[in-house]
């Protein structure tokens, strides 16, 4: 990254992620939990915290540092970022136990609804001088019996070659590298985009400071995000990664799965081609 590259500060991307999350729960509806389950979940969570305090003999200064940090996470709007990086993978793993077809993984904080609808063979909206190697990502959407699903929606979003997401970085045009591709005959699609770069958690906010304090790294491997949906079928939210890419084995968000790794082929013109078929189960 060059010094002139505008950076999506934690404050900017965190606050936007909070607004996007509020809008998405308003749209999707947040489930409520009965008192018995609330009692159990809250009590067990507090007990787990108490156990760490007891066993690690947490000091008052450490407690005050934690309090300050928690306040900062809220004030900077980083709760969606923090929770999606460090907690969502476990929720997804529980959900995955009851799911068939293409494996899901975490959604993360940067999905935006209502993006441009595109035909089955399409180029994602991008800048005229969009950096990065061209990637043609193609495949087919089918049901569990192998029947093709034409008219399926592949709701697609990714970071640019510098690792920034449109809508969460002020220097990027709205809708950049986002789109809803509708599968054609035989459920096929081919999306022209660019190969994304690894993503670094903003290091200037409380999530980044925590990572630094613990001596961890803030990286996710390069990835594409997708939600695939078709009438009468369960929607799958997933990500695809790139074989041989950095951080594949140490994703800070613990969201990689072997089955979700693409092996792109380099074409004669220097571009890459990668294929992936999606399999949806009945709703
Ligand atoms: C990302 O790009 C992402 O996918 C997740 C899960 C968390 C932070 C940034
Ligand atoms: Fe991401």
PDB file of C-alpha atoms and ligand atoms in Angstrom:
ATOM      1  CA  UNK A   1       0.000   0.000   0.000  1.00  0.00           C
ATOM      2  CA  UNK A   2       1.318   3.469  -0.850  1.00  0.00           C
ATOM      3  CA  UNK A   3       1.288   6.395   1.554  1.00  0.00           C
ATOM      4  CA  UNK A   4      -1.239   8.239  -0.640  1.00  0.00           C
ATOM      5  CA  UNK A   5      -3.712   5.362  -0.577  1.00  0.00           C
ATOM      6  CA  UNK A   6      -6.768   6.570   1.343  1.00  0.00           C
ATOM      7  CA  UNK A   7      -7.314   4.144   4.150  1.00  0.00           C
ATOM      8  CA  UNK A   8     -10.708   3.043   5.453  1.00  0.00           C
ATOM      9  CA  UNK A   9     -10.150   4.020   9.065  1.00  0.00           C
ATOM     10  CA  UNK A  10     -11.609   1.802  11.709  1.00  0.00           C
ATOM     11  CA  UNK A  11     -13.955   4.645  12.628  1.00  0.00           C
ATOM     12  CA  UNK A  12     -15.267   4.862   9.054  1.00  0.00           C
ATOM     13  CA  UNK A  13     -15.613   1.172   8.283  1.00  0.00           C
ATOM     14  CA  UNK A  14     -16.795   0.305  11.795  1.00  0.00           C
ATOM     15  CA  UNK A  15     -19.577   2.882  11.860  1.00  0.00           C
ATOM     16  CA  UNK A  16     -20.704   1.866   8.355  1.00  0.00           C
ATOM     17  CA  UNK A  17     -20.735  -1.798   9.382  1.00  0.00           C
ATOM     18  CA  UNK A  18     -22.937  -0.909  12.367  1.00  0.00           C
ATOM     19  CA  UNK A  19     -25.409   0.972  10.140  1.00  0.00           C
ATOM     20  CA  UNK A  20     -25.444  -1.882   7.606  1.00  0.00           C
ATOM     21  CA  UNK A  21     -26.090  -4.405  10.381  1.00  0.00           C
ATOM     22  CA  UNK A  22     -28.971  -2.398  11.856  1.00  0.00           C
ATOM     23  CA  UNK A  23     -30.571  -2.148   8.411  1.00  0.00           C
ATOM     24  CA  UNK A  24     -30.121  -5.883   7.802  1.00  0.00           C
ATOM     25  CA  UNK A  25     -31.749  -6.957  11.079  1.00  0.00           C
ATOM     26  CA  UNK A  26     -34.627  -4.559  10.365  1.00  0.00           C
ATOM     27  CA  UNK A  27     -35.022  -6.297   6.990  1.00  0.00           C
ATOM     28  CA  UNK A  28     -34.414  -9.927   7.999  1.00  0.00           C
ATOM     29  CA  UNK A  29     -35.962  -9.680  11.456  1.00  0.00           C
ATOM     30  CA  UNK A  30     -34.025 -10.565  14.606  1.00  0.00           C
ATOM     31  CA  UNK A  31     -35.238 -13.640  16.473  1.00  0.00           C
ATOM     32  CA  UNK A  32     -36.334 -13.234  20.077  1.00  0.00           C
ATOM     33  CA  UNK A  33     -35.512 -15.782  22.738  1.00  0.00           C
ATOM     34  CA  UNK A  34     -37.751 -17.007  25.557  1.00  0.00           C
ATOM     35  CA  UNK A  35     -36.899 -16.294  29.195  1.00  0.00           C
ATOM     36  CA  UNK A  36     -35.737 -19.824  29.994  1.00  0.00           C
ATOM     37  CA  UNK A  37     -33.212 -19.827  27.171  1.00  0.00           C
ATOM     38  CA  UNK A  38     -32.173 -16.237  27.879  1.00  0.00           C
ATOM     39  CA  UNK A  39     -31.484 -17.201  31.518  1.00  0.00           C
ATOM     40  CA  UNK A  40     -29.411 -20.183  30.426  1.00  0.00           C
ATOM     41  CA  UNK A  41     -27.397 -18.407  27.713  1.00  0.00           C
ATOM     42  CA  UNK A  42     -26.672 -15.303  29.773  1.00  0.00           C
ATOM     43  CA  UNK A  43     -25.807 -17.290  32.904  1.00  0.00           C
ATOM     44  CA  UNK A  44     -23.460 -19.647  31.046  1.00  0.00           C
ATOM     45  CA  UNK A  45     -21.738 -16.756  29.279  1.00  0.00           C
ATOM     46  CA  UNK A  46     -21.141 -14.943  32.591  1.00  0.00           C
ATOM     47  CA  UNK A  47     -19.969 -18.167  34.234  1.00  0.00           C
ATOM     48  CA  UNK A  48     -17.420 -18.648  31.439  1.00  0.00           C
ATOM     49  CA  UNK A  49     -16.098 -15.111  32.056  1.00  0.00           C
ATOM     50  CA  UNK A  50     -15.988 -15.647  35.826  1.00  0.00           C
ATOM     51  CA  UNK A  51     -14.050 -18.846  35.343  1.00  0.00           C
ATOM     52  CA  UNK A  52     -11.327 -17.067  33.353  1.00  0.00           C
ATOM     53  CA  UNK A  53     -11.107 -14.328  36.009  1.00  0.00           C
ATOM     54  CA  UNK A  54     -10.796 -16.903  38.782  1.00  0.00           C
ATOM     55  CA  UNK A  55      -8.377 -19.233  37.074  1.00  0.00           C
ATOM     56  CA  UNK A  56      -6.179 -16.470  35.631  1.00  0.00           C
ATOM     57  CA  UNK A  57      -6.459 -14.317  38.777  1.00  0.00           C
ATOM     58  CA  UNK A  58      -7.397 -11.195  36.797  1.00  0.00           C
ATOM     59  CA  UNK A  59      -6.194  -7.994  38.502  1.00  0.00           C
ATOM     60  CA  UNK A  60      -8.068  -4.710  38.965  1.00  0.00           C
ATOM     61  CA  UNK A  61      -5.854  -2.874  36.423  1.00  0.00           C
ATOM     62  CA  UNK A  62      -6.564  -5.629  33.897  1.00  0.00           C
ATOM     63  CA  UNK A  63     -10.293  -5.369  34.614  1.00  0.00           C
ATOM     64  CA  UNK A  64     -10.211  -1.588  34.049  1.00  0.00           C
ATOM     65  CA  UNK A  65      -8.286  -2.075  30.792  1.00  0.00           C
ATOM     66  CA  UNK A  66     -10.947  -4.513  29.597  1.00  0.00           C
ATOM     67  CA  UNK A  67     -13.711  -2.080  30.549  1.00  0.00           C
ATOM     68  CA  UNK A  68     -12.045   0.773  28.643  1.00  0.00           C
ATOM     69  CA  UNK A  69     -11.556  -1.469  25.616  1.00  0.00           C
ATOM     70  CA  UNK A  70     -15.176  -2.647  25.591  1.00  0.00           C
ATOM     71  CA  UNK A  71     -16.319   0.990  25.739  1.00  0.00           C
ATOM     72  CA  UNK A  72     -14.078   1.792  22.758  1.00  0.00           C
ATOM     73  CA  UNK A  73     -15.447  -1.092  20.707  1.00  0.00           C
ATOM     74  CA  UNK A  74     -18.945   0.343  21.162  1.00  0.00           C
ATOM     75  CA  UNK A  75     -17.969   3.963  20.577  1.00  0.00           C
ATOM     76  CA  UNK A  76     -16.069   3.133  17.369  1.00  0.00           C
ATOM     77  CA  UNK A  77     -18.921   1.007  16.014  1.00  0.00           C
ATOM     78  CA  UNK A  78     -16.683  -2.055  15.774  1.00  0.00           C
ATOM     79  CA  UNK A  79     -18.986  -4.613  17.385  1.00  0.00           C
ATOM     80  CA  UNK A  80     -20.063  -6.046  13.997  1.00  0.00           C
ATOM     81  CA  UNK A  81     -16.420  -6.337  12.921  1.00  0.00           C
ATOM     82  CA  UNK A  82     -15.261  -7.866  16.200  1.00  0.00           C
ATOM     83  CA  UNK A  83     -18.144 -10.338  16.492  1.00  0.00           C
ATOM     84  CA  UNK A  84     -17.973 -11.461  12.868  1.00  0.00           C
ATOM     85  CA  UNK A  85     -14.216 -12.003  13.061  1.00  0.00           C
ATOM     86  CA  UNK A  86     -14.030 -13.751  16.447  1.00  0.00           C
ATOM     87  CA  UNK A  87     -17.459 -15.270  17.100  1.00  0.00           C
ATOM     88  CA  UNK A  88     -19.509 -15.777  13.922  1.00  0.00           C
ATOM     89  CA  UNK A  89     -17.555 -18.867  12.788  1.00  0.00           C
ATOM     90  CA  UNK A  90     -18.787 -20.815  15.786  1.00  0.00           C
ATOM     91  CA  UNK A  91     -22.430 -19.829  15.171  1.00  0.00           C
ATOM     92  CA  UNK A  92     -22.008 -20.821  11.524  1.00  0.00           C
ATOM     93  CA  UNK A  93     -20.558 -24.204  12.525  1.00  0.00           C
ATOM     94  CA  UNK A  94     -23.634 -24.911  14.648  1.00  0.00           C
ATOM     95  CA  UNK A  95     -25.952 -23.923  11.779  1.00  0.00           C
ATOM     96  CA  UNK A  96     -23.918 -26.020   9.329  1.00  0.00           C
ATOM     97  CA  UNK A  97     -24.666 -29.239  11.243  1.00  0.00           C
ATOM     98  CA  UNK A  98     -28.236 -29.124   9.908  1.00  0.00           C
ATOM     99  CA  UNK A  99     -27.366 -28.099   6.338  1.00  0.00           C
ATOM    100  CA  UNK A 100     -26.707 -29.995   3.110  1.00  0.00           C
ATOM    101  CA  UNK A 101     -25.266 -28.965  -0.238  1.00  0.00           C
ATOM    102  CA  UNK A 102     -22.575 -26.337  -0.719  1.00  0.00           C
ATOM    103  CA  UNK A 103     -20.840 -25.523   2.562  1.00  0.00           C
ATOM    104  CA  UNK A 104     -21.505 -22.157   4.073  1.00  0.00           C
ATOM    105  CA  UNK A 105     -19.171 -19.952   6.034  1.00  0.00           C
ATOM    106  CA  UNK A 106     -19.465 -16.607   7.786  1.00  0.00           C
ATOM    107  CA  UNK A 107     -21.123 -13.579   6.179  1.00  0.00           C
ATOM    108  CA  UNK A 108     -18.854 -11.008   7.826  1.00  0.00           C
ATOM    109  CA  UNK A 109     -19.625  -7.309   8.246  1.00  0.00           C
ATOM    110  CA  UNK A 110     -19.496  -6.048   4.646  1.00  0.00           C
ATOM    111  CA  UNK A 111     -22.581  -7.404   2.856  1.00  0.00           C
ATOM    112  CA  UNK A 112     -24.876  -4.777   1.310  1.00  0.00           C
ATOM    113  CA  UNK A 113     -28.304  -5.681  -0.125  1.00  0.00           C
ATOM    114  CA  UNK A 114     -30.000  -4.378  -3.288  1.00  0.00           C
ATOM    115  CA  UNK A 115     -26.989  -4.315  -5.584  1.00  0.00           C
ATOM    116  CA  UNK A 116     -27.143  -4.157  -9.371  1.00  0.00           C
ATOM    117  CA  UNK A 117     -28.831  -7.198 -10.998  1.00  0.00           C
ATOM    118  CA  UNK A 118     -26.709  -8.675 -13.757  1.00  0.00           C
ATOM    119  CA  UNK A 119     -27.275 -11.350 -16.419  1.00  0.00           C
ATOM    120  CA  UNK A 120     -25.693 -14.820 -16.202  1.00  0.00           C
ATOM    121  CA  UNK A 121     -22.630 -13.722 -18.136  1.00  0.00           C
ATOM    122  CA  UNK A 122     -21.547 -10.363 -16.769  1.00  0.00           C
ATOM    123  CA  UNK A 123     -18.709  -8.157 -15.592  1.00  0.00           C
ATOM    124  CA  UNK A 124     -19.029  -6.785 -12.064  1.00  0.00           C
ATOM    125  CA  UNK A 125     -19.278  -3.003 -11.754  1.00  0.00           C
ATOM    126  CA  UNK A 126     -15.692  -1.773 -11.426  1.00  0.00           C
ATOM    127  CA  UNK A 127     -13.559   1.291 -12.081  1.00  0.00           C
ATOM    128  CA  UNK A 128     -12.098   1.807 -15.558  1.00  0.00           C
ATOM    129  CA  UNK A 129      -8.626   1.360 -14.064  1.00  0.00           C
ATOM    130  CA  UNK A 130      -9.541  -1.323 -11.505  1.00  0.00           C
ATOM    131  CA  UNK A 131      -6.282  -2.852 -10.275  1.00  0.00           C
ATOM    132  CA  UNK A 132      -5.717  -6.590 -10.131  1.00  0.00           C
ATOM    133  CA  UNK A 133      -5.572  -9.675 -12.327  1.00  0.00           C
ATOM    134  CA  UNK A 134      -8.770 -10.396 -14.245  1.00  0.00           C
ATOM    135  CA  UNK A 135     -10.681 -13.414 -12.958  1.00  0.00           C
ATOM    136  CA  UNK A 136     -13.539 -15.172 -14.725  1.00  0.00           C
ATOM    137  CA  UNK A 137     -15.481 -17.096 -12.110  1.00  0.00           C
ATOM    138  CA  UNK A 138     -17.983 -19.517 -13.614  1.00  0.00           C
ATOM    139  CA  UNK A 139     -20.104 -22.477 -12.641  1.00  0.00           C
ATOM    140  CA  UNK A 140     -23.548 -23.939 -12.280  1.00  0.00           C
ATOM    141  CA  UNK A 141     -26.249 -23.839  -9.603  1.00  0.00           C
ATOM    142  CA  UNK A 142     -27.992 -27.190  -9.006  1.00  0.00           C
ATOM    143  CA  UNK A 143     -30.263 -28.854  -6.465  1.00  0.00           C
ATOM    144  CA  UNK A 144     -29.229 -31.867  -4.361  1.00  0.00           C
ATOM    145  CA  UNK A 145     -30.471 -34.235  -7.117  1.00  0.00           C
ATOM    146  CA  UNK A 146     -28.306 -32.549  -9.740  1.00  0.00           C
ATOM    147  CA  UNK A 147     -31.129 -30.625 -11.448  1.00  0.00           C
ATOM    148  CA  UNK A 148     -29.932 -27.237 -12.756  1.00  0.00           C
ATOM    149  CA  UNK A 149     -31.479 -24.144 -11.184  1.00  0.00           C
ATOM    150  CA  UNK A 150     -31.891 -21.389 -13.798  1.00  0.00           C
ATOM    151  CA  UNK A 151     -32.898 -17.992 -12.384  1.00  0.00           C
ATOM    152  CA  UNK A 152     -30.866 -18.536  -9.185  1.00  0.00           C
ATOM    153  CA  UNK A 153     -29.323 -15.397  -7.684  1.00  0.00           C
ATOM    154  CA  UNK A 154     -25.623 -15.216  -6.915  1.00  0.00           C
ATOM    155  CA  UNK A 155     -25.320 -12.183  -4.658  1.00  0.00           C
ATOM    156  CA  UNK A 156     -21.618 -11.410  -4.873  1.00  0.00           C
ATOM    157  CA  UNK A 157     -19.276  -9.024  -3.061  1.00  0.00           C
ATOM    158  CA  UNK A 158     -15.523  -8.762  -2.659  1.00  0.00           C
ATOM    159  CA  UNK A 159     -12.669  -6.464  -1.718  1.00  0.00           C
ATOM    160  CA  UNK A 160     -10.566  -4.724  -4.356  1.00  0.00           C
ATOM    161  CA  UNK A 161      -6.886  -5.406  -5.022  1.00  0.00           C
ATOM    162  CA  UNK A 162      -5.955  -3.217  -2.030  1.00  0.00           C
ATOM    163  CA  UNK A 163      -8.297  -5.121   0.288  1.00  0.00           C
ATOM    164  CA  UNK A 164     -11.083  -2.496   0.566  1.00  0.00           C
ATOM    165  CA  UNK A 165     -14.854  -3.007   0.261  1.00  0.00           C
ATOM    166  CA  UNK A 166     -17.106  -0.486  -1.501  1.00  0.00           C
ATOM    167  CA  UNK A 167     -19.596   1.077   0.916  1.00  0.00           C
ATOM    168  CA  UNK A 168     -17.002   0.823   3.717  1.00  0.00           C
ATOM    169  CA  UNK A 169     -14.155   2.855   2.235  1.00  0.00           C
ATOM    170  CA  UNK A 170     -14.964   6.407   1.175  1.00  0.00           C
ATOM    171  CA  UNK A 171     -12.654   6.445  -1.862  1.00  0.00           C
ATOM    172  CA  UNK A 172     -14.519   3.626  -3.663  1.00  0.00           C
ATOM    173  CA  UNK A 173     -17.543   4.170  -5.950  1.00  0.00           C
ATOM    174  CA  UNK A 174     -20.844   2.806  -4.632  1.00  0.00           C
ATOM    175  CA  UNK A 175     -21.493  -0.762  -5.753  1.00  0.00           C
ATOM    176  CA  UNK A 176     -17.886  -1.388  -6.833  1.00  0.00           C
ATOM    177  CA  UNK A 177     -17.216  -5.156  -7.138  1.00  0.00           C
ATOM    178  CA  UNK A 178     -20.745  -6.029  -5.999  1.00  0.00           C
ATOM    179  CA  UNK A 179     -23.641  -7.469  -7.962  1.00  0.00           C
ATOM    180  CA  UNK A 180     -26.498  -9.984  -8.109  1.00  0.00           C
ATOM    181  CA  UNK A 181     -25.902 -12.371 -11.000  1.00  0.00           C
ATOM    182  CA  UNK A 182     -28.910 -14.357 -12.209  1.00  0.00           C
ATOM    183  CA  UNK A 183     -28.055 -17.844 -13.468  1.00  0.00           C
ATOM    184  CA  UNK A 184     -29.117 -18.662 -17.023  1.00  0.00           C
ATOM    185  CA  UNK A 185     -30.077 -21.822 -18.886  1.00  0.00           C
ATOM    186  CA  UNK A 186     -28.866 -24.911 -17.072  1.00  0.00           C
ATOM    187  CA  UNK A 187     -28.216 -22.726 -14.017  1.00  0.00           C
ATOM    188  CA  UNK A 188     -24.919 -21.486 -15.439  1.00  0.00           C
ATOM    189  CA  UNK A 189     -23.129 -18.219 -14.779  1.00  0.00           C
ATOM    190  CA  UNK A 190     -19.795 -16.544 -15.608  1.00  0.00           C
ATOM    191  CA  UNK A 191     -18.703 -13.480 -13.673  1.00  0.00           C
ATOM    192  CA  UNK A 192     -15.756 -11.358 -14.757  1.00  0.00           C
ATOM    193  CA  UNK A 193     -14.071  -9.631 -11.846  1.00  0.00           C
ATOM    194  CA  UNK A 194     -10.589  -9.171 -10.396  1.00  0.00           C
ATOM    195  CA  UNK A 195      -8.672 -11.493  -8.099  1.00  0.00           C
ATOM    196  CA  UNK A 196      -8.968  -9.895  -4.640  1.00  0.00           C
ATOM    197  CA  UNK A 197      -6.073  -9.362  -2.238  1.00  0.00           C
ATOM    198  CA  UNK A 198      -5.838 -10.623   1.344  1.00  0.00           C
ATOM    199  CA  UNK A 199      -7.852  -8.479   3.765  1.00  0.00           C
ATOM    200  CA  UNK A 200      -6.369  -6.800   6.810  1.00  0.00           C
ATOM    201  CA  UNK A 201      -8.590  -5.952   9.789  1.00  0.00           C
ATOM    202  CA  UNK A 202      -8.312  -2.168  10.380  1.00  0.00           C
ATOM    203  CA  UNK A 203      -5.382  -1.852  12.763  1.00  0.00           C
ATOM    204  CA  UNK A 204      -6.241   1.626  14.074  1.00  0.00           C
ATOM    205  CA  UNK A 205      -9.404   0.603  15.963  1.00  0.00           C
ATOM    206  CA  UNK A 206      -9.968  -1.395  19.169  1.00  0.00           C
ATOM    207  CA  UNK A 207     -10.250  -4.740  17.327  1.00  0.00           C
ATOM    208  CA  UNK A 208      -6.860  -4.129  15.715  1.00  0.00           C
ATOM    209  CA  UNK A 209      -5.401  -2.938  19.019  1.00  0.00           C
ATOM    210  CA  UNK A 210      -6.567  -6.126  20.719  1.00  0.00           C
ATOM    211  CA  UNK A 211      -4.978  -8.236  17.968  1.00  0.00           C
ATOM    212  CA  UNK A 212      -1.709  -6.319  18.390  1.00  0.00           C
ATOM    213  CA  UNK A 213      -1.846  -6.569  22.188  1.00  0.00           C
ATOM    214  CA  UNK A 214      -2.146 -10.347  21.897  1.00  0.00           C
ATOM    215  CA  UNK A 215       0.625 -10.563  19.275  1.00  0.00           C
ATOM    216  CA  UNK A 216      -1.684 -12.064  16.625  1.00  0.00           C
ATOM    217  CA  UNK A 217      -1.848 -11.094  12.944  1.00  0.00           C
ATOM    218  CA  UNK A 218      -4.829  -9.194  11.478  1.00  0.00           C
ATOM    219  CA  UNK A 219      -5.134 -10.972   8.102  1.00  0.00           C
ATOM    220  CA  UNK A 220      -7.813 -12.899   6.258  1.00  0.00           C
ATOM    221  CA  UNK A 221      -6.833 -14.810   3.104  1.00  0.00           C
ATOM    222  CA  UNK A 222      -8.086 -13.362  -0.216  1.00  0.00           C
ATOM    223  CA  UNK A 223     -11.711 -14.341  -0.655  1.00  0.00           C
ATOM    224  CA  UNK A 224     -14.924 -13.859  -2.626  1.00  0.00           C
ATOM    225  CA  UNK A 225     -18.222 -13.531  -0.741  1.00  0.00           C
ATOM    226  CA  UNK A 226     -21.451 -15.010  -2.060  1.00  0.00           C
ATOM    227  CA  UNK A 227     -25.051 -15.654  -1.108  1.00  0.00           C
ATOM    228  CA  UNK A 228     -26.749 -18.077  -3.470  1.00  0.00           C
ATOM    229  CA  UNK A 229     -30.540 -18.320  -3.508  1.00  0.00           C
ATOM    230  CA  UNK A 230     -33.209 -19.938  -5.638  1.00  0.00           C
ATOM    231  CA  UNK A 231     -36.973 -20.187  -5.113  1.00  0.00           C
ATOM    232  CA  UNK A 232     -37.935 -23.119  -2.865  1.00  0.00           C
ATOM    233  CA  UNK A 233     -34.338 -23.655  -1.741  1.00  0.00           C
ATOM    234  CA  UNK A 234     -32.303 -22.787   1.331  1.00  0.00           C
ATOM    235  CA  UNK A 235     -30.050 -19.795   0.773  1.00  0.00           C
ATOM    236  CA  UNK A 236     -26.348 -20.471   1.277  1.00  0.00           C
ATOM    237  CA  UNK A 237     -23.959 -17.766   2.480  1.00  0.00           C
ATOM    238  CA  UNK A 238     -20.364 -18.660   1.794  1.00  0.00           C
ATOM    239  CA  UNK A 239     -16.904 -17.534   0.709  1.00  0.00           C
ATOM    240  CA  UNK A 240     -14.389 -18.896  -1.791  1.00  0.00           C
ATOM    241  CA  UNK A 241     -10.625 -18.765  -1.306  1.00  0.00           C
ATOM    242  CA  UNK A 242      -7.608 -19.271  -3.573  1.00  0.00           C
ATOM    243  CA  UNK A 243      -5.258 -22.261  -3.418  1.00  0.00           C
ATOM    244  CA  UNK A 244      -1.745 -21.299  -2.383  1.00  0.00           C
ATOM    245  CA  UNK A 245      -2.844 -17.923  -1.054  1.00  0.00           C
ATOM    246  CA  UNK A 246      -1.339 -16.327   2.031  1.00  0.00           C
ATOM    247  CA  UNK A 247      -3.147 -16.741   5.394  1.00  0.00           C
ATOM    248  CA  UNK A 248      -5.269 -19.702   4.209  1.00  0.00           C
ATOM    249  CA  UNK A 249      -4.154 -21.695   7.239  1.00  0.00           C
ATOM    250  CA  UNK A 250      -4.356 -18.884   9.777  1.00  0.00           C
ATOM    251  CA  UNK A 251      -7.432 -16.807   8.867  1.00  0.00           C
ATOM    252  CA  UNK A 252      -7.979 -14.355  11.736  1.00  0.00           C
ATOM    253  CA  UNK A 253     -11.733 -14.979  11.276  1.00  0.00           C
ATOM    254  CA  UNK A 254     -11.377 -18.823  11.312  1.00  0.00           C
ATOM    255  CA  UNK A 255     -13.700 -19.020   8.297  1.00  0.00           C
ATOM    256  CA  UNK A 256     -11.812 -21.126   5.742  1.00  0.00           C
ATOM    257  CA  UNK A 257     -12.891 -24.640   4.777  1.00  0.00           C
ATOM    258  CA  UNK A 258     -10.923 -26.972   2.483  1.00  0.00           C
ATOM    259  CA  UNK A 259     -13.979 -27.455   0.248  1.00  0.00           C
ATOM    260  CA  UNK A 260     -14.198 -23.710  -0.407  1.00  0.00           C
ATOM    261  CA  UNK A 261     -10.760 -23.264  -1.982  1.00  0.00           C
ATOM    262  CA  UNK A 262     -10.636 -22.470  -5.713  1.00  0.00           C
ATOM    263  CA  UNK A 263      -7.730 -23.460  -7.931  1.00  0.00           C
ATOM    264  CA  UNK A 264      -7.691 -20.808 -10.653  1.00  0.00           C
ATOM    265  CA  UNK A 265      -6.045 -21.558 -13.993  1.00  0.00           C
ATOM    266  CA  UNK A 266      -3.841 -18.901 -15.554  1.00  0.00           C
ATOM    267  CA  UNK A 267      -4.966 -18.212 -19.144  1.00  0.00           C
ATOM    268  CA  UNK A 268      -2.744 -17.236 -22.095  1.00  0.00           C
ATOM    269  CA  UNK A 269      -3.821 -13.590 -21.759  1.00  0.00           C
ATOM    270  CA  UNK A 270      -2.663 -13.463 -18.114  1.00  0.00           C
ATOM    271  CA  UNK A 271      -6.161 -13.605 -16.670  1.00  0.00           C
ATOM    272  CA  UNK A 272      -7.393 -16.337 -14.341  1.00  0.00           C
ATOM    273  CA  UNK A 273     -10.322 -18.721 -14.714  1.00  0.00           C
ATOM    274  CA  UNK A 274     -11.914 -20.494 -11.759  1.00  0.00           C
ATOM    275  CA  UNK A 275     -14.932 -22.771 -11.594  1.00  0.00           C
ATOM    276  CA  UNK A 276     -17.258 -23.595  -8.729  1.00  0.00           C
ATOM    277  CA  UNK A 277     -20.676 -25.268  -8.744  1.00  0.00           C
ATOM    278  CA  UNK A 278     -23.230 -24.516  -6.040  1.00  0.00           C
ATOM    279  CA  UNK A 279     -25.623 -27.117  -4.696  1.00  0.00           C
ATOM    280  CA  UNK A 280     -28.733 -25.936  -2.854  1.00  0.00           C
ATOM    281  CA  UNK A 281     -31.011 -28.056  -0.682  1.00  0.00           C
ATOM    282  CA  UNK A 282     -34.796 -27.703  -0.701  1.00  0.00           C
ATOM    283  CA  UNK A 283     -36.175 -25.189   1.787  1.00  0.00           C
TER     284      UNK A 283
HETATM  285  C1  LIG B   1     -13.889  -9.346   6.047  1.00  0.00           C
HETATM  286  O1  LIG B   1     -13.650  -9.082   4.759  1.00  0.00           O
HETATM  287  C2  LIG B   1     -14.542 -10.462   6.341  1.00  0.00           C
HETATM  288  O2  LIG B   1     -14.923 -11.228   5.317  1.00  0.00           O
HETATM  289  C3  LIG B   1     -14.817 -10.801   7.652  1.00  0.00           C
HETATM  290  C4  LIG B   1     -15.506 -12.047   7.946  1.00  0.00           C
HETATM  291  C5  LIG B   1     -14.414  -9.992   8.667  1.00  0.00           C
HETATM  292  C6  LIG B   1     -13.744  -8.846   8.394  1.00  0.00           C
HETATM  293  C7  LIG B   1     -13.481  -8.528   7.086  1.00  0.00           C
HETATM  294 FE1  LIG B   2     -14.559 -10.287   3.462  1.00  0.00          FE
END
